[in-house]
PDB file of C-alpha atoms in Angstrom:
ATOM      1  CA  UNK A 169      -0.033   0.055  -0.045  1.00 40.00           C
ATOM      2  CA  UNK A 170       1.355   3.466  -0.665  1.00 48.00           C
ATOM      3  CA  UNK A 171       2.162   6.166   1.676  1.00 59.00           C
ATOM      4  CA  UNK A 172      -0.631   8.375   2.758  1.00 53.00           C
ATOM      5  CA  UNK A 173      -0.022  12.032   3.190  1.00 58.00           C
ATOM      6  CA  UNK A 174      -2.834  14.016   4.963  1.00 58.00           C
ATOM      7  CA  UNK A 175      -5.740  13.136   2.474  1.00 61.00           C
ATOM      8  CA  UNK A 176      -3.266  12.250  -0.530  1.00 74.00           C
ATOM      9  CA  UNK A 177      -1.314   9.175  -1.411  1.00 89.00           C
ATOM     10  CA  UNK A 178       2.282   9.427  -2.938  1.00 81.00           C
ATOM     11  CA  UNK A 179       0.893   8.142  -6.311  1.00 89.00           C
ATOM     12  CA  UNK A 180      -1.560  11.343  -6.167  1.00 91.00           C
ATOM     13  CA  UNK A 181       1.228  13.559  -5.300  1.00 95.00           C
ATOM     14  CA  UNK A 182       3.267  12.278  -8.005  1.00 96.00           C
ATOM     15  CA  UNK A 183       0.596  12.435 -10.762  1.00 96.00           C
ATOM     16  CA  UNK A 184      -0.322  16.002  -9.726  1.00 96.00           C
ATOM     17  CA  UNK A 185       3.244  17.272  -9.957  1.00 97.00           C
ATOM     18  CA  UNK A 186       4.050  15.580 -13.181  1.00 97.00           C
ATOM     19  CA  UNK A 187       0.885  17.099 -14.646  1.00 97.00           C
ATOM     20  CA  UNK A 188       1.696  20.628 -13.480  1.00 97.00           C
ATOM     21  CA  UNK A 189       5.122  20.510 -14.680  1.00 97.00           C
ATOM     22  CA  UNK A 190       4.337  19.148 -18.177  1.00 96.00           C
ATOM     23  CA  UNK A 191       1.476  21.961 -18.380  1.00 96.00           C
ATOM     24  CA  UNK A 192       4.043  24.765 -17.251  1.00 93.00           C
ATOM     25  CA  UNK A 193       6.523  23.494 -19.749  1.00 93.00           C
ATOM     26  CA  UNK A 194       4.064  23.826 -22.761  1.00 93.00           C
ATOM     27  CA  UNK A 195       3.316  27.436 -21.818  1.00 92.00           C
ATOM     28  CA  UNK A 196       6.989  28.438 -21.376  1.00 90.00           C
ATOM     29  CA  UNK A 197       8.376  30.866 -24.141  1.00 88.00           C
ATOM     30  CA  UNK A 198       9.642  29.128 -27.176  1.00 87.00           C
ATOM     31  CA  UNK A 199      13.439  30.074 -26.345  1.00 82.00           C
ATOM     32  CA  UNK A 200      13.155  28.421 -22.856  1.00 85.00           C
ATOM     33  CA  UNK A 201      10.778  25.445 -23.746  1.00 89.00           C
ATOM     34  CA  UNK A 202      13.449  23.238 -25.511  1.00 87.00           C
ATOM     35  CA  UNK A 203      15.962  23.604 -22.665  1.00 85.00           C
ATOM     36  CA  UNK A 204      13.133  22.989 -20.161  1.00 91.00           C
ATOM     37  CA  UNK A 205      12.263  19.697 -22.087  1.00 91.00           C
ATOM     38  CA  UNK A 206      15.669  18.456 -22.088  1.00 88.00           C
ATOM     39  CA  UNK A 207      16.124  18.758 -18.396  1.00 93.00           C
ATOM     40  CA  UNK A 208      15.232  15.842 -16.473  1.00 95.00           C
ATOM     41  CA  UNK A 209      12.767  16.385 -13.405  1.00 97.00           C
ATOM     42  CA  UNK A 210      13.015  13.819 -10.384  1.00 97.00           C
ATOM     43  CA  UNK A 211      10.254  13.761  -8.018  1.00 97.00           C
ATOM     44  CA  UNK A 212      11.395  12.583  -4.480  1.00 97.00           C
ATOM     45  CA  UNK A 213       9.669  12.478  -1.371  1.00 95.00           C
ATOM     46  CA  UNK A 214      12.323  14.474   0.632  1.00 96.00           C
ATOM     47  CA  UNK A 215      15.975  15.083   0.391  1.00 96.00           C
ATOM     48  CA  UNK A 216      17.778  11.692   1.375  1.00 95.00           C
ATOM     49  CA  UNK A 217      19.805  11.485   4.624  1.00 94.00           C
ATOM     50  CA  UNK A 218      23.067  11.829   2.750  1.00 93.00           C
ATOM     51  CA  UNK A 219      21.918  15.060   1.257  1.00 93.00           C
ATOM     52  CA  UNK A 220      21.082  16.580   4.563  1.00 95.00           C
ATOM     53  CA  UNK A 221      24.102  15.078   6.314  1.00 94.00           C
ATOM     54  CA  UNK A 222      26.620  14.947   3.752  1.00 91.00           C
ATOM     55  CA  UNK A 223      25.571  17.973   1.552  1.00 89.00           C
ATOM     56  CA  UNK A 224      23.978  20.011   4.222  1.00 92.00           C
ATOM     57  CA  UNK A 225      20.806  20.582   2.651  1.00 94.00           C
ATOM     58  CA  UNK A 226      17.638  21.578   4.759  1.00 96.00           C
ATOM     59  CA  UNK A 227      15.629  18.615   5.156  1.00 96.00           C
ATOM     60  CA  UNK A 228      12.408  20.894   4.318  1.00 97.00           C
ATOM     61  CA  UNK A 229      13.895  21.942   1.041  1.00 97.00           C
ATOM     62  CA  UNK A 230      11.178  22.253  -1.505  1.00 98.00           C
ATOM     63  CA  UNK A 231      13.378  21.739  -4.780  1.00 97.00           C
ATOM     64  CA  UNK A 232      16.841  21.513  -5.909  1.00 96.00           C
ATOM     65  CA  UNK A 233      18.675  22.072  -9.094  1.00 94.00           C
ATOM     66  CA  UNK A 234      21.739  20.041  -9.319  1.00 92.00           C
ATOM     67  CA  UNK A 235      24.500  19.963 -12.311  1.00 89.00           C
ATOM     68  CA  UNK A 236      25.919  22.449 -14.562  1.00 88.00           C
ATOM     69  CA  UNK A 237      23.713  25.101 -15.697  1.00 86.00           C
ATOM     70  CA  UNK A 238      23.161  25.969 -19.376  1.00 83.00           C
ATOM     71  CA  UNK A 239      25.882  28.691 -19.565  1.00 75.00           C
ATOM     72  CA  UNK A 240      28.462  26.249 -18.014  1.00 70.00           C
ATOM     73  CA  UNK A 241      27.793  23.158 -20.056  1.00 63.00           C
ATOM     74  CA  UNK A 242      30.070  20.429 -19.448  1.00 55.00           C
ATOM     75  CA  UNK A 243      33.053  22.926 -18.802  1.00 58.00           C
ATOM     76  CA  UNK A 244      31.338  23.691 -15.432  1.00 53.00           C
ATOM     77  CA  UNK A 245      33.282  20.547 -13.919  1.00 61.00           C
ATOM     78  CA  UNK A 246      30.174  19.401 -12.104  1.00 62.00           C
ATOM     79  CA  UNK A 247      30.079  15.738 -11.996  1.00 69.00           C
ATOM     80  CA  UNK A 248      26.172  15.340 -12.054  1.00 76.00           C
ATOM     81  CA  UNK A 249      24.149  15.597 -14.929  1.00 86.00           C
ATOM     82  CA  UNK A 250      21.753  18.694 -14.785  1.00 92.00           C
ATOM     83  CA  UNK A 251      18.421  18.014 -13.340  1.00 95.00           C
ATOM     84  CA  UNK A 252      15.830  19.290 -10.918  1.00 97.00           C
ATOM     85  CA  UNK A 253      14.725  17.714  -8.018  1.00 97.00           C
ATOM     86  CA  UNK A 254      11.158  18.369  -6.425  1.00 98.00           C
ATOM     87  CA  UNK A 255      10.601  17.141  -2.910  1.00 98.00           C
ATOM     88  CA  UNK A 256       6.884  16.337  -2.928  1.00 97.00           C
ATOM     89  CA  UNK A 257       6.046  15.445   0.676  1.00 95.00           C
ATOM     90  CA  UNK A 258       7.853  18.592   1.681  1.00 97.00           C
ATOM     91  CA  UNK A 259       5.923  20.743  -0.900  1.00 97.00           C
ATOM     92  CA  UNK A 260       2.720  19.041   0.447  1.00 96.00           C
ATOM     93  CA  UNK A 261       3.461  19.980   4.115  1.00 95.00           C
ATOM     94  CA  UNK A 262       4.398  23.567   2.961  1.00 96.00           C
ATOM     95  CA  UNK A 263       1.005  23.583   1.240  1.00 96.00           C
ATOM     96  CA  UNK A 264      -0.944  22.382   4.326  1.00 94.00           C
ATOM     97  CA  UNK A 265      -2.257  19.546   2.340  1.00 91.00           C
ATOM     98  CA  UNK A 266      -4.255  21.975   0.211  1.00 94.00           C
ATOM     99  CA  UNK A 267      -4.163  20.706  -3.475  1.00 94.00           C
ATOM    100  CA  UNK A 268      -4.414  23.955  -4.976  1.00 96.00           C
ATOM    101  CA  UNK A 269      -1.694  25.397  -2.966  1.00 97.00           C
ATOM    102  CA  UNK A 270       0.395  22.408  -3.667  1.00 97.00           C
ATOM    103  CA  UNK A 271      -0.073  22.909  -7.304  1.00 97.00           C
ATOM    104  CA  UNK A 272       0.939  26.333  -7.112  1.00 96.00           C
ATOM    105  CA  UNK A 273       3.871  25.536  -5.089  1.00 97.00           C
ATOM    106  CA  UNK A 274       5.087  22.691  -7.605  1.00 97.00           C
ATOM    107  CA  UNK A 275       4.985  25.366 -10.263  1.00 95.00           C
ATOM    108  CA  UNK A 276       6.850  28.041  -8.535  1.00 94.00           C
ATOM    109  CA  UNK A 277       9.484  25.601  -7.228  1.00 95.00           C
ATOM    110  CA  UNK A 278       9.860  24.178 -10.597  1.00 96.00           C
ATOM    111  CA  UNK A 279      10.316  27.602 -12.231  1.00 92.00           C
ATOM    112  CA  UNK A 280      12.686  28.599  -9.399  1.00 91.00           C
ATOM    113  CA  UNK A 281      14.919  25.554 -10.124  1.00 93.00           C
ATOM    114  CA  UNK A 282      14.643  25.960 -13.862  1.00 93.00           C
ATOM    115  CA  UNK A 283      15.856  29.415 -13.465  1.00 90.00           C
ATOM    116  CA  UNK A 284      19.104  28.317 -11.795  1.00 89.00           C
ATOM    117  CA  UNK A 285      19.579  26.046 -14.637  1.00 91.00           C
ATOM    118  CA  UNK A 286      19.046  28.811 -16.917  1.00 88.00           C
ATOM    119  CA  UNK A 287      21.968  30.566 -15.027  1.00 84.00           C
ATOM    120  CA  UNK A 288      19.702  32.941 -12.912  1.00 79.00           C
ATOM    121  CA  UNK A 289      21.134  33.680  -9.445  1.00 77.00           C
ATOM    122  CA  UNK A 290      18.943  34.059  -6.356  1.00 76.00           C
ATOM    123  CA  UNK A 291      18.470  37.910  -6.646  1.00 77.00           C
ATOM    124  CA  UNK A 292      17.541  37.505 -10.185  1.00 74.00           C
ATOM    125  CA  UNK A 293      15.016  34.879  -9.372  1.00 67.00           C
ATOM    126  CA  UNK A 294      13.523  37.166  -6.525  1.00 69.00           C
ATOM    127  CA  UNK A 295      13.087  40.005  -8.914  1.00 72.00           C
ATOM    128  CA  UNK A 296      11.020  37.683 -11.030  1.00 64.00           C
ATOM    129  CA  UNK A 297       8.995  36.582  -8.113  1.00 59.00           C
ATOM    130  CA  UNK A 298      10.524  33.244  -8.030  1.00 53.00           C
ATOM    131  CA  UNK A 299      11.847  33.256  -4.595  1.00 54.00           C
TER     132      UNK A 299
END
């Protein structure tokens, strides 16, 4: 039996998140859409113990971009391929188990991490309302 999350099972969280990300990708400007289509999105419950202990990540993190950004490419020296991680249980809890808020938080978090992939810094993301 799947994990239950205050009214929604993992499969439901995963399904909603996938639909939101795919719909958002289709609405992106053409010059960004192809980059977004090529960038994998990994849906995880939460950051792993290793991410928290060894990498120092916040266990309540909502999303993370890993790997080199578009500008760095392979020359960036990052051993990880570029991908976006969305932490669905954290997003669900942050949304206080409200599905419409969860959908919005998935969109905002995805766009924030996509911004990192496109080479935007935190300040630039804030200026665009993606903090």
